[in-house]
Amino acid sequence: MKPELPRIPQATTKRLPLYYRFLQSFHNAGHKRVSSQELSDAMKIDSATIRRDFSHFGALGKKGYGYDVANLLQFFRKTLDQDEAANVALIGVGSLGTAFLKYNFQKNHNTKIVVAFDTKAPIEGMMVSDIPVYHPSVMETKLEEHGIELVICTVPSRSAQEVADRLAKTNIKGILNFTPIRLTVPDTIRVHTIDLSVEVQTLIYLIRNEYSE
């Protein structure tokens, strides 16, 4: 059973998959225990931040001992539903979409893109990187067939809201949005927007102003 979690900060939530990935590395290397400082050195995250993140979940470690790698790995596996497969759909097979299909979450064995949609694809579908790609006219049907809860949206900006409106009438629960459009969706759907141009501009600002004071 998945652990019942308290409300935790979004920044902490975003680091949970990273903790799981690095704990896997420690486990595969034969480590029985790990300290917050060792995690800090590996992940390049301040050790105080790691301890604060872990504190949201109760007593995960022991003072003077650190963290039991196997136990902590099992905890995050359950927390992140790593034992439950997550089927993902991709909408928009342009340059970015094609890259997603080729990558297809190779490091996450429980997460896979199982179906995609593109206006250039035939209704009967075609295979791209071993994944069926269909015309959007059959999107709702295929989403239901595959039990899709999460959609990655890499369509042109002009089409983003129209796609979101159609998705709002399905059973999906989340959209990973790679367009700069701020999508309007019902409260039952969570949207995470990744605007690459904003991320680049933010990084440029930080590297140019970090030591200016």
Short mmCIF file of C-alpha atoms in Angstrom, two decimals:
data_model
loop_
_atom_site.label_atom_id
_atom_site.label_comp_id
_atom_site.label_asym_id
_atom_site.label_seq_id
_atom_site.Cartn_x
_atom_site.Cartn_y
_atom_site.Cartn_z
CA MET A 1 0.00 0.00 0.00
CA LYS A 2 1.26 3.48 -0.86
CA PRO A 3 2.23 5.44 2.29
CA GLU A 4 -0.16 8.20 3.31
CA LEU A 5 1.82 11.40 2.89
CA PRO A 6 1.53 14.81 4.52
CA ARG A 7 1.34 17.91 2.37
CA ILE A 8 4.89 18.71 1.30
CA PRO A 9 6.42 21.64 -0.62
CA GLN A 10 6.41 21.40 -4.41
CA ALA A 11 10.19 21.88 -4.52
CA THR A 12 10.58 18.79 -2.31
CA THR A 13 8.18 16.83 -4.49
CA LYS A 14 10.28 17.56 -7.57
CA ARG A 15 13.40 16.19 -5.84
CA LEU A 16 11.82 12.85 -4.83
CA PRO A 17 12.53 11.08 -8.17
CA LEU A 18 16.14 12.29 -7.95
CA TYR A 19 16.50 10.82 -4.46
CA TYR A 20 15.11 7.54 -5.73
CA ARG A 21 17.50 7.48 -8.71
CA PHE A 22 20.60 8.19 -6.63
CA LEU A 23 19.57 5.72 -3.92
CA GLN A 24 19.30 3.10 -6.65
CA SER A 25 22.89 3.91 -7.62
CA PHE A 26 24.09 3.55 -4.03
CA HIS A 27 22.17 0.27 -3.69
CA ASN A 28 23.57 -1.12 -6.94
CA ALA A 29 27.07 -0.21 -5.75
CA GLY A 30 26.57 -2.33 -2.63
CA HIS A 31 26.15 0.46 -0.08
CA LYS A 32 24.20 -0.59 3.03
CA ARG A 33 23.83 2.88 4.47
CA VAL A 34 24.32 6.46 3.35
CA SER A 35 24.59 9.82 5.09
CA SER A 36 22.94 13.06 4.03
CA GLN A 37 26.43 14.39 3.27
CA GLU A 38 27.16 11.47 0.94
CA LEU A 39 23.88 12.09 -0.86
CA SER A 40 24.74 15.78 -0.97
CA ASP A 41 28.11 15.10 -2.58
CA ALA A 42 26.56 12.80 -5.18
CA MET A 43 23.52 14.94 -6.01
CA LYS A 44 25.07 18.41 -5.61
CA ILE A 45 22.26 19.37 -3.24
CA ASP A 46 22.94 20.95 0.16
CA SER A 47 22.81 18.32 2.92
CA ALA A 48 20.55 20.54 5.03
CA THR A 49 18.04 20.59 2.17
CA ILE A 50 18.13 16.79 2.00
CA ARG A 51 17.55 16.44 5.74
CA ARG A 52 14.71 18.96 5.57
CA ASP A 53 13.12 17.14 2.64
CA PHE A 54 13.33 13.80 4.43
CA SER A 55 11.91 15.29 7.63
CA HIS A 56 8.55 15.73 5.90
CA PHE A 57 8.22 11.93 5.92
CA GLY A 58 9.08 11.31 9.55
CA ALA A 59 12.12 9.51 10.97
CA LEU A 60 13.72 7.95 7.89
CA GLY A 61 17.20 7.76 9.39
CA LYS A 62 19.10 7.55 12.68
CA LYS A 63 21.39 10.20 14.09
CA GLY A 64 24.98 9.03 13.88
CA TYR A 65 24.07 6.17 11.55
CA GLY A 66 22.55 7.83 8.52
CA TYR A 67 20.00 6.13 6.30
CA ASP A 68 19.54 2.46 5.54
CA VAL A 69 19.78 2.39 1.74
CA ALA A 70 17.50 -0.62 1.18
CA ASN A 71 14.79 0.69 3.52
CA LEU A 72 14.94 4.20 2.11
CA LEU A 73 14.84 2.88 -1.46
CA GLN A 74 11.77 0.80 -0.62
CA PHE A 75 10.08 3.81 0.99
CA PHE A 76 10.58 6.02 -2.07
CA ARG A 77 9.58 3.18 -4.39
CA LYS A 78 6.20 3.00 -2.66
CA THR A 79 5.92 6.78 -2.36
CA LEU A 80 6.53 7.25 -6.09
CA ASP A 81 4.43 4.23 -7.11
CA GLN A 82 7.47 2.67 -8.76
CA ASP A 83 5.85 -0.77 -8.58
CA GLU A 84 2.82 0.42 -10.55
CA ALA A 85 3.14 0.92 -14.29
CA ALA A 86 2.25 4.35 -15.68
CA ASN A 87 1.19 4.47 -19.32
CA VAL A 88 1.78 7.85 -20.96
CA ALA A 89 0.45 9.36 -24.21
CA LEU A 90 2.28 11.89 -26.37
CA ILE A 91 0.45 14.47 -28.45
CA GLY A 92 2.51 16.13 -31.18
CA VAL A 93 5.26 14.15 -32.92
CA GLY A 94 7.46 16.97 -34.17
CA SER A 95 11.15 17.32 -33.33
CA LEU A 96 10.65 17.34 -29.55
CA GLY A 97 7.95 14.69 -29.67
CA THR A 98 10.12 12.39 -31.78
CA ALA A 99 12.93 12.76 -29.25
CA PHE A 100 10.54 11.71 -26.48
CA LEU A 101 9.51 8.62 -28.44
CA LYS A 102 13.16 7.61 -28.95
CA TYR A 103 14.05 8.20 -25.29
CA ASN A 104 10.81 6.85 -23.80
CA PHE A 105 11.88 7.11 -20.16
CA GLN A 106 14.63 4.49 -20.43
CA LYS A 107 15.69 5.00 -16.80
CA ASN A 108 12.13 4.68 -15.47
CA HIS A 109 11.10 1.09 -15.96
CA ASN A 110 7.54 1.73 -14.79
CA THR A 111 6.86 4.72 -17.07
CA LYS A 112 6.39 4.28 -20.80
CA ILE A 113 4.88 6.19 -23.70
CA VAL A 114 2.51 3.61 -25.15
CA VAL A 115 0.63 5.70 -27.72
CA ALA A 116 1.08 9.00 -29.58
CA PHE A 117 -0.93 11.31 -31.80
CA ASP A 118 -0.01 13.60 -34.68
CA THR A 119 -1.99 15.31 -37.42
CA LYS A 120 0.29 13.76 -40.07
CA ALA A 121 -0.40 10.22 -38.90
CA PRO A 122 -3.09 8.08 -40.56
CA ILE A 123 -6.24 7.13 -38.64
CA GLU A 124 -5.20 3.47 -38.69
CA GLY A 125 -1.86 4.45 -37.17
CA MET A 126 1.82 4.05 -37.96
CA MET A 127 4.83 2.96 -35.93
CA VAL A 128 7.50 5.41 -34.77
CA SER A 129 10.25 4.03 -32.51
CA ASP A 130 8.03 0.98 -31.90
CA ILE A 131 5.17 3.17 -30.62
CA PRO A 132 1.84 3.46 -32.45
CA VAL A 133 1.08 7.00 -33.65
CA TYR A 134 -2.51 7.82 -34.61
CA HIS A 135 -4.38 10.76 -36.06
CA PRO A 136 -5.88 12.99 -33.32
CA SER A 137 -9.39 12.19 -34.58
CA VAL A 138 -9.21 8.90 -32.66
CA MET A 139 -7.46 10.35 -29.60
CA GLU A 140 -10.26 9.98 -27.05
CA THR A 141 -10.88 6.36 -28.03
CA LYS A 142 -7.21 5.38 -27.84
CA LEU A 143 -6.66 7.18 -24.53
CA GLU A 144 -9.46 5.15 -23.01
CA GLU A 145 -8.21 1.91 -24.56
CA HIS A 146 -4.77 2.35 -23.02
CA GLY A 147 -6.02 3.68 -19.67
CA ILE A 148 -3.96 6.85 -20.03
CA GLU A 149 -3.73 9.18 -17.01
CA LEU A 150 -0.81 11.36 -18.10
CA VAL A 151 -0.32 13.17 -21.40
CA ILE A 152 2.78 14.93 -22.72
CA CYS A 153 1.80 17.85 -24.94
CA THR A 154 4.32 19.01 -27.56
CA VAL A 155 1.90 20.51 -30.09
CA PRO A 156 2.26 23.97 -31.66
CA SER A 157 1.14 26.80 -29.36
CA ARG A 158 -1.87 27.61 -31.52
CA SER A 159 -3.28 24.13 -30.93
CA ALA A 160 -2.49 23.72 -27.24
CA GLN A 161 -5.73 24.98 -25.68
CA GLU A 162 -7.87 23.11 -28.19
CA VAL A 163 -6.06 19.90 -27.27
CA ALA A 164 -6.48 20.68 -23.57
CA ASP A 165 -10.22 21.22 -24.07
CA ARG A 166 -10.53 17.77 -25.62
CA LEU A 167 -8.41 16.18 -22.89
CA ALA A 168 -10.63 17.80 -20.24
CA LYS A 169 -13.47 15.57 -21.44
CA THR A 170 -11.45 12.38 -20.91
CA ASN A 171 -10.26 10.59 -17.76
CA ILE A 172 -6.68 11.90 -17.80
CA LYS A 173 -5.30 13.38 -14.58
CA GLY A 174 -2.20 15.25 -15.71
CA ILE A 175 -0.66 17.16 -18.61
CA LEU A 176 3.05 17.83 -19.03
CA ASN A 177 2.86 20.92 -21.21
CA PHE A 178 5.85 21.90 -23.35
CA THR A 179 4.13 24.87 -24.99
CA PRO A 180 4.40 28.44 -23.64
CA ILE A 181 0.60 28.61 -23.37
CA ARG A 182 -0.91 28.59 -19.87
CA LEU A 183 -3.59 25.97 -20.29
CA THR A 184 -7.06 26.30 -18.80
CA VAL A 185 -8.29 22.94 -17.51
CA PRO A 186 -10.69 21.67 -14.81
CA ASP A 187 -9.45 21.29 -11.24
CA THR A 188 -9.40 17.52 -11.76
CA ILE A 189 -6.40 17.85 -14.10
CA ARG A 190 -2.96 18.93 -12.94
CA VAL A 191 -0.77 20.78 -15.46
CA HIS A 192 3.01 21.15 -15.28
CA THR A 193 4.35 23.60 -17.87
CA ILE A 194 7.96 23.49 -19.03
CA ASP A 195 8.73 26.54 -21.14
CA LEU A 196 12.24 25.95 -22.45
CA SER A 197 12.74 29.57 -23.51
CA VAL A 198 11.90 30.78 -19.99
CA GLU A 199 14.26 28.22 -18.46
CA VAL A 200 17.10 29.38 -20.73
CA GLN A 201 16.42 33.05 -20.00
CA THR A 202 16.33 32.36 -16.27
CA LEU A 203 19.66 30.52 -16.42
CA ILE A 204 21.26 33.33 -18.43
CA TYR A 205 20.08 35.87 -15.86
CA LEU A 206 21.43 33.79 -12.96
CA ILE A 207 24.88 33.18 -14.45
CA ARG A 208 25.27 36.85 -15.37
CA ASN A 209 24.09 38.21 -12.03
CA GLU A 210 25.24 35.62 -9.50
CA TYR A 211 28.51 37.43 -8.79
CA SER A 212 27.51 40.96 -9.77
CA GLU A 213 26.78 42.13 -6.24
#
